[in-house]
Amino acid sequence: MNSYAVFLRGINVAGINIKMAHLREALTSRPFSGVKTLLASGNVVLASGLDPAGVKAEFEACLRETFGYDAWVVVLAAPRVAELVAACPYPADDAATHTYLTLASDPDVLAELYEAGRALDGTELTRLGPEALAWLAPAGGTLDSPFSKLSARPKYKAATTTRNLRTMIKVRDAALP
């Protein structure tokens, strides 16, 4: 069994409301064990004998069949979450800025987003690997930041999701045995 972190896109926003208890219950019929949800923003840790692509396929099918919405998730092995958190060059807690990691299920989409983000004035971002990049936003102004607006474009919706570094730390701690 492998330990995974699953990050849902668009849950509990824009009319897609799923209680975490209902999500855990729905996932019991799938080839997962030890399912835990973290926060209400769509973070799940679980164990499975499937590979990451199999976890993604099963998880998305469960969401579509049970909750009736076009779901997209990013699946990372627990050790990879730990590596990404460790590789992040920005602080988890800072009074002036917030650190975010944008995660992707498609490396090509993330590469395109990274290149577009590098062209934005005043945007600080770092590529952490083929599935993640880290970026800074001013405290209190995340949604208005140029990179946040760029990453929210519909063309990135099916392949990316973003988490605060503090959330990633909590997921790392819950996912590692």
PDB file of C-alpha atoms in Angstrom:
ATOM      1  CA  MET A   1       0.000   0.000   0.000  1.00  0.00           C
ATOM      2  CA  ASN A   2       1.197   3.472  -0.894  1.00  0.00           C
ATOM      3  CA  SER A   3       0.308   6.658   0.946  1.00  0.00           C
ATOM      4  CA  TYR A   4      -1.082   9.496  -1.179  1.00  0.00           C
ATOM      5  CA  ALA A   5      -2.301  13.051  -0.862  1.00  0.00           C
ATOM      6  CA  VAL A   6      -5.216  13.987  -3.107  1.00  0.00           C
ATOM      7  CA  PHE A   7      -5.978  17.642  -3.773  1.00  0.00           C
ATOM      8  CA  LEU A   8      -9.432  18.463  -5.142  1.00  0.00           C
ATOM      9  CA  ARG A   9     -10.037  21.444  -7.416  1.00  0.00           C
ATOM     10  CA  GLY A  10     -13.068  23.664  -6.878  1.00  0.00           C
ATOM     11  CA  ILE A  11     -14.624  21.988  -3.864  1.00  0.00           C
ATOM     12  CA  ASN A  12     -16.747  24.064  -1.485  1.00  0.00           C
ATOM     13  CA  VAL A  13     -16.635  27.073  -3.793  1.00  0.00           C
ATOM     14  CA  ALA A  14     -18.891  28.243  -6.619  1.00  0.00           C
ATOM     15  CA  GLY A  15     -21.822  26.082  -5.531  1.00  0.00           C
ATOM     16  CA  ILE A  16     -19.921  22.774  -5.269  1.00  0.00           C
ATOM     17  CA  ASN A  17     -20.466  21.948  -1.602  1.00  0.00           C
ATOM     18  CA  ILE A  18     -19.442  18.570  -0.258  1.00  0.00           C
ATOM     19  CA  LYS A  19     -19.272  17.728   3.414  1.00  0.00           C
ATOM     20  CA  MET A  20     -16.041  15.977   4.262  1.00  0.00           C
ATOM     21  CA  ALA A  21     -17.910  13.208   6.104  1.00  0.00           C
ATOM     22  CA  HIS A  22     -19.895  12.484   2.930  1.00  0.00           C
ATOM     23  CA  LEU A  23     -16.704  12.456   0.876  1.00  0.00           C
ATOM     24  CA  ARG A  24     -15.031   9.973   3.251  1.00  0.00           C
ATOM     25  CA  GLU A  25     -18.131   7.785   3.142  1.00  0.00           C
ATOM     26  CA  ALA A  26     -18.242   7.800  -0.667  1.00  0.00           C
ATOM     27  CA  LEU A  27     -14.576   6.837  -0.902  1.00  0.00           C
ATOM     28  CA  THR A  28     -15.104   3.690   1.227  1.00  0.00           C
ATOM     29  CA  SER A  29     -16.499   1.892  -1.826  1.00  0.00           C
ATOM     30  CA  ARG A  30     -13.251   2.455  -3.735  1.00  0.00           C
ATOM     31  CA  PRO A  31      -9.858   0.722  -3.426  1.00  0.00           C
ATOM     32  CA  PHE A  32      -8.684   3.111  -0.708  1.00  0.00           C
ATOM     33  CA  SER A  33      -8.009   2.722   2.993  1.00  0.00           C
ATOM     34  CA  GLY A  34      -7.168   5.048   5.856  1.00  0.00           C
ATOM     35  CA  VAL A  35      -9.054   7.911   4.211  1.00  0.00           C
ATOM     36  CA  LYS A  36      -8.688  11.193   6.110  1.00  0.00           C
ATOM     37  CA  THR A  37      -9.916  14.617   5.055  1.00  0.00           C
ATOM     38  CA  LEU A  38      -8.106  17.772   6.098  1.00  0.00           C
ATOM     39  CA  LEU A  39      -9.775  21.145   6.270  1.00  0.00           C
ATOM     40  CA  ALA A  40     -12.855  21.779   4.140  1.00  0.00           C
ATOM     41  CA  SER A  41     -10.966  22.774   1.023  1.00  0.00           C
ATOM     42  CA  GLY A  42     -10.554  19.337  -0.517  1.00  0.00           C
ATOM     43  CA  ASN A  43      -7.438  17.741   0.902  1.00  0.00           C
ATOM     44  CA  VAL A  44      -7.474  13.983   1.384  1.00  0.00           C
ATOM     45  CA  VAL A  45      -4.842  11.497   2.489  1.00  0.00           C
ATOM     46  CA  LEU A  46      -5.308   7.811   1.868  1.00  0.00           C
ATOM     47  CA  ALA A  47      -3.566   4.539   1.163  1.00  0.00           C
ATOM     48  CA  SER A  48      -4.028   2.425  -1.940  1.00  0.00           C
ATOM     49  CA  GLY A  49      -2.394  -0.358  -3.878  1.00  0.00           C
ATOM     50  CA  LEU A  50      -3.072   1.612  -7.067  1.00  0.00           C
ATOM     51  CA  ASP A  51      -0.504   3.808  -8.768  1.00  0.00           C
ATOM     52  CA  PRO A  52      -1.102   7.603  -8.826  1.00  0.00           C
ATOM     53  CA  ALA A  53      -2.947   7.465 -12.169  1.00  0.00           C
ATOM     54  CA  GLY A  54      -5.229   4.734 -10.827  1.00  0.00           C
ATOM     55  CA  VAL A  55      -5.950   6.718  -7.656  1.00  0.00           C
ATOM     56  CA  LYS A  56      -6.761   9.775  -9.789  1.00  0.00           C
ATOM     57  CA  ALA A  57      -9.120   7.825 -12.055  1.00  0.00           C
ATOM     58  CA  GLU A  58     -10.954   6.116  -9.158  1.00  0.00           C
ATOM     59  CA  PHE A  59     -11.176   9.301  -7.103  1.00  0.00           C
ATOM     60  CA  GLU A  60     -12.527  11.432  -9.961  1.00  0.00           C
ATOM     61  CA  ALA A  61     -15.030   8.740 -10.936  1.00  0.00           C
ATOM     62  CA  CYS A  62     -16.259   8.574  -7.342  1.00  0.00           C
ATOM     63  CA  LEU A  63     -16.759  12.343  -7.213  1.00  0.00           C
ATOM     64  CA  ARG A  64     -18.589  12.434 -10.530  1.00  0.00           C
ATOM     65  CA  GLU A  65     -20.823   9.447  -9.735  1.00  0.00           C
ATOM     66  CA  THR A  66     -21.574  10.366  -6.124  1.00  0.00           C
ATOM     67  CA  PHE A  67     -21.730  14.142  -6.188  1.00  0.00           C
ATOM     68  CA  GLY A  68     -22.504  14.827  -9.850  1.00  0.00           C
ATOM     69  CA  TYR A  69     -19.847  17.350 -10.682  1.00  0.00           C
ATOM     70  CA  ASP A  70     -16.984  17.446 -13.141  1.00  0.00           C
ATOM     71  CA  ALA A  71     -14.171  16.742 -10.703  1.00  0.00           C
ATOM     72  CA  TRP A  72     -10.434  17.105 -11.131  1.00  0.00           C
ATOM     73  CA  VAL A  73      -7.815  16.076  -8.632  1.00  0.00           C
ATOM     74  CA  VAL A  74      -4.052  16.122  -8.307  1.00  0.00           C
ATOM     75  CA  VAL A  75      -2.567  13.006  -6.690  1.00  0.00           C
ATOM     76  CA  LEU A  76       0.888  13.024  -5.125  1.00  0.00           C
ATOM     77  CA  ALA A  77       2.706  10.281  -3.258  1.00  0.00           C
ATOM     78  CA  ALA A  78       3.163  11.270   0.391  1.00  0.00           C
ATOM     79  CA  PRO A  79       6.976  11.371   0.155  1.00  0.00           C
ATOM     80  CA  ARG A  80       6.675  13.739  -2.819  1.00  0.00           C
ATOM     81  CA  VAL A  81       4.523  16.128  -0.793  1.00  0.00           C
ATOM     82  CA  ALA A  82       7.282  16.194   1.822  1.00  0.00           C
ATOM     83  CA  GLU A  83       9.909  16.864  -0.857  1.00  0.00           C
ATOM     84  CA  LEU A  84       7.905  19.756  -2.314  1.00  0.00           C
ATOM     85  CA  VAL A  85       7.383  21.348   1.106  1.00  0.00           C
ATOM     86  CA  ALA A  86      11.114  21.029   1.844  1.00  0.00           C
ATOM     87  CA  ALA A  87      12.052  22.483  -1.559  1.00  0.00           C
ATOM     88  CA  CYS A  88       9.876  25.567  -1.196  1.00  0.00           C
ATOM     89  CA  PRO A  89      12.173  28.584  -0.803  1.00  0.00           C
ATOM     90  CA  TYR A  90       9.484  30.839   0.662  1.00  0.00           C
ATOM     91  CA  PRO A  91       8.331  31.078   4.293  1.00  0.00           C
ATOM     92  CA  ALA A  92       5.226  29.352   5.616  1.00  0.00           C
ATOM     93  CA  ASP A  93       4.498  32.259   7.935  1.00  0.00           C
ATOM     94  CA  ASP A  94       5.260  35.845   7.024  1.00  0.00           C
ATOM     95  CA  ALA A  95       3.358  39.009   7.925  1.00  0.00           C
ATOM     96  CA  ALA A  96       3.765  40.578   4.475  1.00  0.00           C
ATOM     97  CA  THR A  97       3.322  37.644   2.098  1.00  0.00           C
ATOM     98  CA  HIS A  98       1.600  34.302   1.755  1.00  0.00           C
ATOM     99  CA  THR A  99       3.260  31.327   0.098  1.00  0.00           C
ATOM    100  CA  TYR A 100       1.285  29.111  -2.262  1.00  0.00           C
ATOM    101  CA  LEU A 101       2.012  25.941  -4.176  1.00  0.00           C
ATOM    102  CA  THR A 102       0.231  25.353  -7.451  1.00  0.00           C
ATOM    103  CA  LEU A 103       0.011  21.627  -8.130  1.00  0.00           C
ATOM    104  CA  ALA A 104      -0.648  20.053 -11.501  1.00  0.00           C
ATOM    105  CA  SER A 105      -1.694  16.699 -12.875  1.00  0.00           C
ATOM    106  CA  ASP A 106      -0.282  17.670 -16.298  1.00  0.00           C
ATOM    107  CA  PRO A 107       3.371  18.827 -16.385  1.00  0.00           C
ATOM    108  CA  ASP A 108       2.897  20.544 -19.745  1.00  0.00           C
ATOM    109  CA  VAL A 109       0.083  22.711 -18.394  1.00  0.00           C
ATOM    110  CA  LEU A 110       2.221  23.642 -15.385  1.00  0.00           C
ATOM    111  CA  ALA A 111       5.162  24.487 -17.650  1.00  0.00           C
ATOM    112  CA  GLU A 112       2.941  26.804 -19.678  1.00  0.00           C
ATOM    113  CA  LEU A 113       1.589  28.439 -16.513  1.00  0.00           C
ATOM    114  CA  TYR A 114       5.100  28.871 -15.139  1.00  0.00           C
ATOM    115  CA  GLU A 115       6.353  30.561 -18.299  1.00  0.00           C
ATOM    116  CA  ALA A 116       3.321  32.866 -18.403  1.00  0.00           C
ATOM    117  CA  GLY A 117       3.835  33.690 -14.716  1.00  0.00           C
ATOM    118  CA  ARG A 118       7.496  34.524 -15.212  1.00  0.00           C
ATOM    119  CA  ALA A 119       6.443  37.194 -17.715  1.00  0.00           C
ATOM    120  CA  LEU A 120       4.319  39.008 -15.118  1.00  0.00           C
ATOM    121  CA  ASP A 121       5.900  42.052 -13.484  1.00  0.00           C
ATOM    122  CA  GLY A 122       6.443  41.714  -9.762  1.00  0.00           C
ATOM    123  CA  THR A 123       5.633  38.023  -9.574  1.00  0.00           C
ATOM    124  CA  GLU A 124       7.975  35.831  -7.582  1.00  0.00           C
ATOM    125  CA  LEU A 125       7.662  32.158  -8.369  1.00  0.00           C
ATOM    126  CA  THR A 126       9.854  29.071  -8.342  1.00  0.00           C
ATOM    127  CA  ARG A 127       9.448  25.787 -10.180  1.00  0.00           C
ATOM    128  CA  LEU A 128       9.680  22.965  -7.627  1.00  0.00           C
ATOM    129  CA  GLY A 129       9.333  20.090 -10.077  1.00  0.00           C
ATOM    130  CA  PRO A 130       7.212  18.858 -12.960  1.00  0.00           C
ATOM    131  CA  GLU A 131       4.085  18.876 -10.784  1.00  0.00           C
ATOM    132  CA  ALA A 132       4.510  21.973  -8.615  1.00  0.00           C
ATOM    133  CA  LEU A 133       5.556  25.571  -8.422  1.00  0.00           C
ATOM    134  CA  ALA A 134       5.682  27.968  -5.479  1.00  0.00           C
ATOM    135  CA  TRP A 135       4.733  31.625  -5.544  1.00  0.00           C
ATOM    136  CA  LEU A 136       4.269  34.590  -3.271  1.00  0.00           C
ATOM    137  CA  ALA A 137       1.253  36.850  -2.891  1.00  0.00           C
ATOM    138  CA  PRO A 138       0.881  39.929  -0.740  1.00  0.00           C
ATOM    139  CA  ALA A 139      -0.939  39.280   2.525  1.00  0.00           C
ATOM    140  CA  GLY A 140      -4.556  40.312   2.091  1.00  0.00           C
ATOM    141  CA  GLY A 141      -4.233  40.549  -1.673  1.00  0.00           C
ATOM    142  CA  THR A 142      -3.894  36.985  -2.904  1.00  0.00           C
ATOM    143  CA  LEU A 143      -6.921  36.958  -5.204  1.00  0.00           C
ATOM    144  CA  ASP A 144      -5.922  40.298  -6.691  1.00  0.00           C
ATOM    145  CA  SER A 145      -2.338  39.261  -7.378  1.00  0.00           C
ATOM    146  CA  PRO A 146      -1.376  38.931 -11.053  1.00  0.00           C
ATOM    147  CA  PHE A 147      -0.374  35.276 -10.716  1.00  0.00           C
ATOM    148  CA  SER A 148      -3.582  34.339  -8.908  1.00  0.00           C
ATOM    149  CA  LYS A 149      -5.605  35.894 -11.729  1.00  0.00           C
ATOM    150  CA  LEU A 150      -3.479  34.095 -14.318  1.00  0.00           C
ATOM    151  CA  SER A 151      -3.747  30.685 -12.645  1.00  0.00           C
ATOM    152  CA  ALA A 152      -7.538  31.062 -12.271  1.00  0.00           C
ATOM    153  CA  ARG A 153      -8.061  31.090 -16.037  1.00  0.00           C
ATOM    154  CA  PRO A 154     -10.332  28.308 -17.330  1.00  0.00           C
ATOM    155  CA  LYS A 155      -7.545  26.752 -19.422  1.00  0.00           C
ATOM    156  CA  TYR A 156      -5.775  25.672 -16.213  1.00  0.00           C
ATOM    157  CA  LYS A 157      -8.875  24.441 -14.370  1.00  0.00           C
ATOM    158  CA  ALA A 158      -8.730  20.735 -15.222  1.00  0.00           C
ATOM    159  CA  ALA A 159      -5.040  20.317 -14.419  1.00  0.00           C
ATOM    160  CA  THR A 160      -4.119  22.603 -11.519  1.00  0.00           C
ATOM    161  CA  THR A 161      -5.057  23.483  -7.975  1.00  0.00           C
ATOM    162  CA  THR A 162      -3.415  25.778  -5.437  1.00  0.00           C
ATOM    163  CA  ARG A 163      -2.759  25.399  -1.727  1.00  0.00           C
ATOM    164  CA  ASN A 164      -1.235  27.625   0.915  1.00  0.00           C
ATOM    165  CA  LEU A 165       2.116  26.311   2.135  1.00  0.00           C
ATOM    166  CA  ARG A 166       0.706  25.970   5.672  1.00  0.00           C
ATOM    167  CA  THR A 167      -1.976  23.626   4.275  1.00  0.00           C
ATOM    168  CA  MET A 168       0.677  21.620   2.423  1.00  0.00           C
ATOM    169  CA  ILE A 169       2.565  21.187   5.691  1.00  0.00           C
ATOM    170  CA  LYS A 170      -0.580  19.850   7.376  1.00  0.00           C
ATOM    171  CA  VAL A 171      -1.179  17.456   4.475  1.00  0.00           C
ATOM    172  CA  ARG A 172       2.451  16.306   4.582  1.00  0.00           C
ATOM    173  CA  ASP A 173       2.201  15.609   8.304  1.00  0.00           C
ATOM    174  CA  ALA A 174      -1.065  13.669   7.911  1.00  0.00           C
ATOM    175  CA  ALA A 175       0.115  11.667   4.873  1.00  0.00           C
ATOM    176  CA  LEU A 176       3.462  10.460   6.137  1.00  0.00           C
ATOM    177  CA  PRO A 177       3.327   7.302   8.251  1.00  0.00           C
TER     178      PRO A 177
END
